[in-house]
Short mmCIF file of C-alpha atoms in Angstrom, two decimals:
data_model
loop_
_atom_site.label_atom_id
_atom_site.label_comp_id
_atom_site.label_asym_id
_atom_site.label_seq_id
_atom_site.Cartn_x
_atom_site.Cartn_y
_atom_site.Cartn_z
CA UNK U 5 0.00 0.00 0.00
CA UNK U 6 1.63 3.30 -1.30
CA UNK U 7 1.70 5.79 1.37
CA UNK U 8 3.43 9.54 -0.28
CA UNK U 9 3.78 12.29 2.11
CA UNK U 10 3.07 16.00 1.26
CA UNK U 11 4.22 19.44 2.93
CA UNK U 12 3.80 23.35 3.04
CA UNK U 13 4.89 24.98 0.24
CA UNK U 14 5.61 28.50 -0.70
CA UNK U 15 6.00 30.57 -3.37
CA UNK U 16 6.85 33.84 -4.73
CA UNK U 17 4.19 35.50 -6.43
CA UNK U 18 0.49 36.39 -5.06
CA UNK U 19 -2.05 33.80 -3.72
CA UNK U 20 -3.96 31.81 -6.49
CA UNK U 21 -6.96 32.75 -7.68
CA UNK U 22 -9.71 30.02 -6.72
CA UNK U 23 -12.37 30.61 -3.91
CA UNK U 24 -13.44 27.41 -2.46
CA UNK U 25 -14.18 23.67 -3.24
CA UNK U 26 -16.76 21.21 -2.03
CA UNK U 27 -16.98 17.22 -2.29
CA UNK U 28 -18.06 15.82 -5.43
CA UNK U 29 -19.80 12.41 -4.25
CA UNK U 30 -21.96 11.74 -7.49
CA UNK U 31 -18.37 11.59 -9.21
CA UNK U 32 -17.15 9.21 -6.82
CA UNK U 33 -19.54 6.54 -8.47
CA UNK U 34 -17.17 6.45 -11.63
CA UNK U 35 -15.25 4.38 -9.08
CA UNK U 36 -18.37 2.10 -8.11
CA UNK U 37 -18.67 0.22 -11.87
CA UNK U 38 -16.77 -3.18 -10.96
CA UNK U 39 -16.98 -6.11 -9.41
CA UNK U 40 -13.56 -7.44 -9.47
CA UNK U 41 -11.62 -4.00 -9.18
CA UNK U 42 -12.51 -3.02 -5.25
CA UNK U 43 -10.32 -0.36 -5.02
CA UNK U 44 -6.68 1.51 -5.40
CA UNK U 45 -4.87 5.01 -4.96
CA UNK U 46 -2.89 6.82 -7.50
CA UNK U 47 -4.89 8.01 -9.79
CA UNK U 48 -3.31 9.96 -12.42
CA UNK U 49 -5.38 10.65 -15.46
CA UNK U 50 -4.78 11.57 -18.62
CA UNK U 51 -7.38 12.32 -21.68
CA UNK U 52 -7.69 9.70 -24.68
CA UNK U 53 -9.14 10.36 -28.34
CA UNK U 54 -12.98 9.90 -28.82
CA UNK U 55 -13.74 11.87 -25.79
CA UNK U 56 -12.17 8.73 -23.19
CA UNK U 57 -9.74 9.29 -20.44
CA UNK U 58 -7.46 7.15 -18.95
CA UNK U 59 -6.78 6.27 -15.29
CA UNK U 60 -3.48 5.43 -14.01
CA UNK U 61 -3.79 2.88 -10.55
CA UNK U 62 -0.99 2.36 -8.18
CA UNK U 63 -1.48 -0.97 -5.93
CA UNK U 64 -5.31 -2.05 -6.21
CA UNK U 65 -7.13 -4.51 -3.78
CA UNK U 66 -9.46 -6.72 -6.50
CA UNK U 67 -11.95 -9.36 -5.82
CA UNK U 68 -10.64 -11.96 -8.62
CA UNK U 69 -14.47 -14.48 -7.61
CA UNK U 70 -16.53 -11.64 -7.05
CA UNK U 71 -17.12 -13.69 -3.68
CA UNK U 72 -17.24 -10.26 -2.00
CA UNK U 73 -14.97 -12.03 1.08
CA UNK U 74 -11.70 -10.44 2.80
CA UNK U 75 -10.20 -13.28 2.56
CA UNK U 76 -10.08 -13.33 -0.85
CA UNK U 77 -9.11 -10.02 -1.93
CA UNK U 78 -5.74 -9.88 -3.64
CA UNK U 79 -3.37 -6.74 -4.08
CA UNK U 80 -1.51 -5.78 -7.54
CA UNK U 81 0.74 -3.10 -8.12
CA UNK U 82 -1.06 -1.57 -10.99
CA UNK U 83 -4.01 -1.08 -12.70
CA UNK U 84 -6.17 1.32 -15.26
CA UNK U 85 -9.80 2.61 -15.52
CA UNK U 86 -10.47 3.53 -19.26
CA UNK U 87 -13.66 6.25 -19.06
CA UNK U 88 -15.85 6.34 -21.72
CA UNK U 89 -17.36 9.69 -22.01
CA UNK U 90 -15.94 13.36 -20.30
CA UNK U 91 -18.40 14.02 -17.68
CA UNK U 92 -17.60 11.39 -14.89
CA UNK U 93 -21.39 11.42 -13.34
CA UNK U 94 -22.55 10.36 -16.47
CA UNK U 95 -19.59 8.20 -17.74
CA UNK U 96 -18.65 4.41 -18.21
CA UNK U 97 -15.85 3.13 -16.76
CA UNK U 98 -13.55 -0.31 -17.79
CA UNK U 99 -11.29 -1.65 -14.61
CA UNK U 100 -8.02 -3.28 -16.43
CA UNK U 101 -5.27 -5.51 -14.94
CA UNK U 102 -3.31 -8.35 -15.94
CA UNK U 103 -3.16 -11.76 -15.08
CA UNK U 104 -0.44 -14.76 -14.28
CA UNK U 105 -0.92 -17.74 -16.41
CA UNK U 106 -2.77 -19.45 -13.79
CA UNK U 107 -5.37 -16.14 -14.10
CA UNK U 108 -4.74 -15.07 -10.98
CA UNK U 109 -5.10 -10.83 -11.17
CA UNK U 110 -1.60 -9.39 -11.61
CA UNK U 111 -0.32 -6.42 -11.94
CA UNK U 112 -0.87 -4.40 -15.40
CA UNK U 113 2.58 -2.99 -15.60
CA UNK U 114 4.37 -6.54 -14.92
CA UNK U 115 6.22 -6.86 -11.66
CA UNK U 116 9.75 -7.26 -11.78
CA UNK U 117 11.99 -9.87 -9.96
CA UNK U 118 13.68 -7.23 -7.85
CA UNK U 119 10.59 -4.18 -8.08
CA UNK U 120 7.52 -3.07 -8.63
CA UNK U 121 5.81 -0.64 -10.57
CA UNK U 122 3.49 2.26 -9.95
CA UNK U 123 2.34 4.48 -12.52
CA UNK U 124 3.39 8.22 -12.03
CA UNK U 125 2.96 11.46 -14.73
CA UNK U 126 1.40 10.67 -18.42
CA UNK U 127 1.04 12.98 -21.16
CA UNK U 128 -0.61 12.48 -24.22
CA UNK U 129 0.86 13.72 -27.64
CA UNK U 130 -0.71 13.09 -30.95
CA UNK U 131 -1.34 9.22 -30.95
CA UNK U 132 1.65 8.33 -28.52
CA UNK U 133 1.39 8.32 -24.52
CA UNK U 134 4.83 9.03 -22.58
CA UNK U 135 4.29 7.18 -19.20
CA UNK U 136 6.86 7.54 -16.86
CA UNK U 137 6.92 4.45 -13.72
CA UNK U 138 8.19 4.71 -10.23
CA UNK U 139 10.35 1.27 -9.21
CA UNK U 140 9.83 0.91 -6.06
CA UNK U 141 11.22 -2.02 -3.13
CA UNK U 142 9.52 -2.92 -0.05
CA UNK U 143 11.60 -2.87 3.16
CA UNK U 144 11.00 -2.52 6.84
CA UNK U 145 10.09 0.44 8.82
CA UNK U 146 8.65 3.73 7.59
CA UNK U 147 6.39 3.79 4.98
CA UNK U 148 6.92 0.02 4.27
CA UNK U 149 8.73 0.67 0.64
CA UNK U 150 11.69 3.18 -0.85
CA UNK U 151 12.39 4.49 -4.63
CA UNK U 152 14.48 2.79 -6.40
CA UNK U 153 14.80 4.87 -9.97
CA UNK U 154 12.06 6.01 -12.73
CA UNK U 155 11.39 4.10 -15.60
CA UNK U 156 9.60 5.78 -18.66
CA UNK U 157 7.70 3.81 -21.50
CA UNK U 158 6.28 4.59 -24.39
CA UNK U 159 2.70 4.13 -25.82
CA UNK U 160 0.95 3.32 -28.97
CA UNK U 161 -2.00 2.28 -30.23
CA UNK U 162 -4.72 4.09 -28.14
CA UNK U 163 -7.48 4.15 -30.26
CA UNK U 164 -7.85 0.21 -29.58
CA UNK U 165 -8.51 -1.39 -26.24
CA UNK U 166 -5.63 -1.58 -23.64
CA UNK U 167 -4.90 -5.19 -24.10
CA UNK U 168 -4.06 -4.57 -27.64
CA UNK U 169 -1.46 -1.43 -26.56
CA UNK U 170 1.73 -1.14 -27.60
CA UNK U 171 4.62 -0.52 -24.75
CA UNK U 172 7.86 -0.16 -24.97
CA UNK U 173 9.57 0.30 -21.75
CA UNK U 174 12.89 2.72 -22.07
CA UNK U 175 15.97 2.75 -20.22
CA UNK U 176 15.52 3.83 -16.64
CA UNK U 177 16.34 7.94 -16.28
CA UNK U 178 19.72 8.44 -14.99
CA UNK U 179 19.01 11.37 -12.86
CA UNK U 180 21.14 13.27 -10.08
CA UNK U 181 20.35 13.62 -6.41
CA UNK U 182 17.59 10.62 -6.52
CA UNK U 183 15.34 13.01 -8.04
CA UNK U 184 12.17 10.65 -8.78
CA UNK U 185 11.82 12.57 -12.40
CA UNK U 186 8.08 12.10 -13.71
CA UNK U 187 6.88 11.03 -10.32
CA UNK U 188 4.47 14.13 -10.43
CA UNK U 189 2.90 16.44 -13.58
CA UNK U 190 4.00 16.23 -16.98
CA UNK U 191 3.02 19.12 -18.68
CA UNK U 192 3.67 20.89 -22.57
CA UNK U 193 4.85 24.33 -22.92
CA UNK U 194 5.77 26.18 -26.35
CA UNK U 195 7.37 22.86 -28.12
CA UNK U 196 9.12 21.51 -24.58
CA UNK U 197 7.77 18.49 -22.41
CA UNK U 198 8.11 19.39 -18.71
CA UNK U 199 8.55 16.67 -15.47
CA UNK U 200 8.35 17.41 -11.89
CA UNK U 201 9.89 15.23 -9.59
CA UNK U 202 10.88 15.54 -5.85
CA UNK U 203 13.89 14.40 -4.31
CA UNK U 204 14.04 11.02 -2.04
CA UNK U 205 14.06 9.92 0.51
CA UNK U 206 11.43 12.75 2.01
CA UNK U 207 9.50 13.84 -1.25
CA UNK U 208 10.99 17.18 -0.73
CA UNK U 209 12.19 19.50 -2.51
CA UNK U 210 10.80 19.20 -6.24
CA UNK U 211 13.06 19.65 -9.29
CA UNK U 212 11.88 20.27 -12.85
CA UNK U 213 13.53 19.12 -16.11
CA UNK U 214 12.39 19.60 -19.85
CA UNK U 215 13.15 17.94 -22.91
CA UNK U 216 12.02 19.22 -26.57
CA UNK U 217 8.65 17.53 -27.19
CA UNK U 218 9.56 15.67 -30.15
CA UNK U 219 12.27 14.19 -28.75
CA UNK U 220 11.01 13.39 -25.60
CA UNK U 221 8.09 11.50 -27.52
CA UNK U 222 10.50 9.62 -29.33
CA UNK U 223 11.94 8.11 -26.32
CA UNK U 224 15.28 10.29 -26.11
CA UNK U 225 15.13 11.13 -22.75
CA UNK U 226 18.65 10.78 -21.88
CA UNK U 227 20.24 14.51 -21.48
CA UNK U 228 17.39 16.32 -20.21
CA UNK U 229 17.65 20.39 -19.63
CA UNK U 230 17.42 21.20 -15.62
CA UNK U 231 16.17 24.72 -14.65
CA UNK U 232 19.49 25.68 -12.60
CA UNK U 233 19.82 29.03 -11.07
CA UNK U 234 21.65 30.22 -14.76
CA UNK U 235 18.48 29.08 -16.46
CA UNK U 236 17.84 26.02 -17.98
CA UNK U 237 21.11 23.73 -18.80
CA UNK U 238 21.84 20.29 -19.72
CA UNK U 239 24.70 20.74 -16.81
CA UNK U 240 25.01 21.92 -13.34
CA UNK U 241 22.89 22.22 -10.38
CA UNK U 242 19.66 21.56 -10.96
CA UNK U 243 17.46 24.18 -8.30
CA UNK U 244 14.34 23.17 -6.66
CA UNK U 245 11.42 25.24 -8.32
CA UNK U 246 9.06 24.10 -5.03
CA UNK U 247 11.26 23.88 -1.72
CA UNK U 248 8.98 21.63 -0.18
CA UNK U 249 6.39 18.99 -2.01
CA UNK U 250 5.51 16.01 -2.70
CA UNK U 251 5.97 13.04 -4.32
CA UNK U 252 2.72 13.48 -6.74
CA UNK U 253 0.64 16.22 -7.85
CA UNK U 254 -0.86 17.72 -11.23
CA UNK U 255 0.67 20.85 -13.45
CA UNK U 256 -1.82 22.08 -15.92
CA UNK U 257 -1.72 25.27 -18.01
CA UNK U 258 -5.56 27.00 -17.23
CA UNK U 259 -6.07 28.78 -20.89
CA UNK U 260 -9.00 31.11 -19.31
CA UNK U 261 -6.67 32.44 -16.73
CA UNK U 262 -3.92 32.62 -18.01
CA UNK U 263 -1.73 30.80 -15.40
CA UNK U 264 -0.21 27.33 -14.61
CA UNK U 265 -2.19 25.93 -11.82
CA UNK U 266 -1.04 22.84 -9.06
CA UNK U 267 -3.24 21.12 -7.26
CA UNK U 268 -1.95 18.94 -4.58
CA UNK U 269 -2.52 17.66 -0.55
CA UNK U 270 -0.62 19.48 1.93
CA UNK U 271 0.77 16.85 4.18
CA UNK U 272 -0.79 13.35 5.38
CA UNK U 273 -3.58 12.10 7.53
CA UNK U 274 -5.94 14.95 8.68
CA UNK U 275 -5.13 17.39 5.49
CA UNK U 276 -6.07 20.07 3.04
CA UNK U 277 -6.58 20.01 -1.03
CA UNK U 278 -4.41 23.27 -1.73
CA UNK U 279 -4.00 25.42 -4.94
CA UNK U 280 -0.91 27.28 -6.62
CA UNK U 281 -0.34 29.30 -9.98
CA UNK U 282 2.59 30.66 -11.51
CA UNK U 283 3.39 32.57 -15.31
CA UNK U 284 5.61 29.45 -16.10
CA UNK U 285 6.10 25.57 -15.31
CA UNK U 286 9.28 26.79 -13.62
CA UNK U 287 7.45 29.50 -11.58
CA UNK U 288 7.45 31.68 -9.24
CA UNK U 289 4.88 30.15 -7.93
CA UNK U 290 2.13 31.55 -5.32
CA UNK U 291 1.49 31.01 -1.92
CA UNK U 292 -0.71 28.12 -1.05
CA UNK U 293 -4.76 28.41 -1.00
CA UNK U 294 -6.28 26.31 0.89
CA UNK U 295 -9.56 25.01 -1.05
CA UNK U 296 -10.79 22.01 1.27
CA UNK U 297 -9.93 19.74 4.07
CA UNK U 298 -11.69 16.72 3.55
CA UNK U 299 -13.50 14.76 6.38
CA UNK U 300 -11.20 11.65 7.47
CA UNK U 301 -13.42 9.57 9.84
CA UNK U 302 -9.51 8.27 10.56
CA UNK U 303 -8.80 7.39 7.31
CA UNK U 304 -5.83 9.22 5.76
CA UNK U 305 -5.70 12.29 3.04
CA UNK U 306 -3.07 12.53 0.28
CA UNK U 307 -2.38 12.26 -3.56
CA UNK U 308 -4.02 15.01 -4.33
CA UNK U 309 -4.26 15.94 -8.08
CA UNK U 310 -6.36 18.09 -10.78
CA UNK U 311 -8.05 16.72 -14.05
CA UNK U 312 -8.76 19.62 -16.22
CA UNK U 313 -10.24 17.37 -18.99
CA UNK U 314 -12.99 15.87 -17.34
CA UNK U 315 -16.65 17.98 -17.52
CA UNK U 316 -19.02 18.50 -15.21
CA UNK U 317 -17.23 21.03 -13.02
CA UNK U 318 -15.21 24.22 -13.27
CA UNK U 319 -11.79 22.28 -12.42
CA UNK U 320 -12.54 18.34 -11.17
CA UNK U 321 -9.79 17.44 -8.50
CA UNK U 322 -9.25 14.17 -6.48
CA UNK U 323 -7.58 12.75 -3.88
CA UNK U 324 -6.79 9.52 -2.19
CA UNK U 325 -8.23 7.75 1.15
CA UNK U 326 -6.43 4.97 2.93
CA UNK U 327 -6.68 3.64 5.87
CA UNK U 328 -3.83 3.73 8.74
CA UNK U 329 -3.32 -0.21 9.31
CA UNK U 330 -4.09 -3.08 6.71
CA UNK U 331 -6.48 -4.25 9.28
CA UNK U 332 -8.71 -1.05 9.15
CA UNK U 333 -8.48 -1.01 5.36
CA UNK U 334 -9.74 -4.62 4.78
CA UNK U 335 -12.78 -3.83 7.46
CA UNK U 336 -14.20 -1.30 4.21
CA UNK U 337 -12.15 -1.44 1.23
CA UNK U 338 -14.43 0.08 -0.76
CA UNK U 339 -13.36 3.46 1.19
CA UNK U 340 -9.59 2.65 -0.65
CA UNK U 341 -10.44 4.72 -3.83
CA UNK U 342 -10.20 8.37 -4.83
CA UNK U 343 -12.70 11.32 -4.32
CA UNK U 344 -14.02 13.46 -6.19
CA UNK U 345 -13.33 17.58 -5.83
CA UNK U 346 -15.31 20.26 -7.83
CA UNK U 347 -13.19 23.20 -7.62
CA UNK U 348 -14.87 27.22 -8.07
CA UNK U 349 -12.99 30.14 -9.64
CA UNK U 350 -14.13 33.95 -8.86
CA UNK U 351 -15.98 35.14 -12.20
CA UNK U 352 -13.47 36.70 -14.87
CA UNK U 353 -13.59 40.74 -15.27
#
């Protein structure tokens, strides 16, 4: 079970612009449409052609009898939801994972001997998906796991059904100071491909590197520009754009505005869904707003992130529940999915 602390940031420029945010619980049924997948945390999303988005799972409790008993619920490291339709009230949504020979549920991204997978930033560019995926060991104490490198892959063939993908996995990123590159956001910006990524152990501070789209999409990830304090260089020190973050959160550029917006938690457990914006992926960015803190109940708050595609709401944001023992979280396992956020901007002049 992935557990990925956030913190406080704080920024340069003035506070964000949104005004407040409110649960979204009719959107949390998109989550309700299977009988083998039970639940999972993650959750990155990224938009499809013919109006379908896809969802990117990290490890996900499934039901593989649909015997609806404990003691039969099974953990993979991966999975994806394919949506069918923008508007996630009113969409259809496809669980996917993969399976071991002896069709047990495995995970969709295959396990390796040594690691497993979860999925971290996508983007979407013409008919190709660049996926980059977060190797990660278990050990004892802490959190139960550590990094151990990022992984992209490359995808094609996304007008047909996920089983029929095609995915190439690339060289894992050789990056400096364990910076878990592609962890968080991907974002596009005037021809370059942009990655967020924090430093570990800690998830703190975050780094940013770019790459020219075109290469990037072609898999040649290996010398990657690093926004240093000369700029942005294939050499030096790379500086941290956000001090203090997280392991995940979104980027998106918000056209009406005008701005580059991030949505993430702030913290772990008892938490708030917070907001920044900035003129540019590397920033300045603003001070925090606080839009929510969800209710808890004594589950635990984090992963938060934005989907900008999805209708139905000004700006749709989720974030992940979890519960603080694997005792607790088998006693309602349903509660071990994301929730839905509508978030509400101030009217434009």
């Amino acid at each position: 079970m992935r557990v990925l602390l956030f913190s406080l940031l704080f920024g340069l420029t003035a506070p964000a612009c949104a005004q407040s945010a409110r649960p979204w619980p009719e959107a949390d049924r998109l989550f309700d449409r299977g009988k083998t997948w039970i639940g999972a945390d993650g959750a990155y999303s990224v938009p499809l052609p013919g109006e379908r988005v896809l969802w990117l799972f990290g490890d996900t409790l499934v039901d593989p009898g649909h015997r609806g008993r404990l003691d039969h619920t099974r953990m993979v490291s991966n999975s994806l939801g394919l949506q069918s339709g923008l508007d996630p009230v009113r969409a259809q949504m496809r669980f996917v994972f993969g399976r071991k020979r002896d069709g047990s549920p495995a995970a969709w991204f295959p396990d390796a001997r040594s690691y497993r997978l979860w999925p971290g930033g996508a983007i979407v560019v013409g008919d190709r998906m660049l996926l980059f995926l977060v190797r990660v060991v278990s050990q004892k104490g802490g959190l139960g796991f550590r990094v151990r490198g990022i992984e992209p892959a490359l995808v094609d063939g996304l007008d047909l059904e996920p089983e029929k993908w095609r995915v190439t996995r690339l060289p894992a990123l050789d990056v400096p100071m364990h910076v878990t590159l592609g962890s968080a956001g991907l974002v596009r910006d005037r021809g370059y491909l942009y990655a967020y990524g924090a430093r570990e152990p800690g998830g703190a501070p975050v780094y940013l590197a770019r790459w020219v789209e075109a290469e990037a999409m072609s898999g040649r990830l290996d010398r990657p520009q690093w926004w240093t304090a000369q700029g942005w260089s294939p050499q030096g020190q790379p500086l941290a754009v956000l001090p203090d973050a997280g392991t995940e959160f979104t980027v998106h550029f918000d056209a009406a505005r005008g701005k580059f917006l991030q949505v993430q938690t702030r913290g772990f457990g008892a938490t708030d869904l917070i907001l920044r914006e900035a003129p540019a992926p590397e920033g300045p960015w603003s001070e925090p707003v606080v839009l929510l803190r969800p209710p808890t109940d004594d589950w635990w708050i984090y992963q938060g992130k934005a989907h900008p595609w999805l209708a139905g709401a000004p700006l749709a944001a989720t974030y992940s529940t979890t519960a603080p023992n694997l005792k607790k979280l088998l006693s309602d396992p349903a509660r071990y999915r994301p929730h839905f956020v509508r978030i509400d901007f101030p009217a434009q002049p």
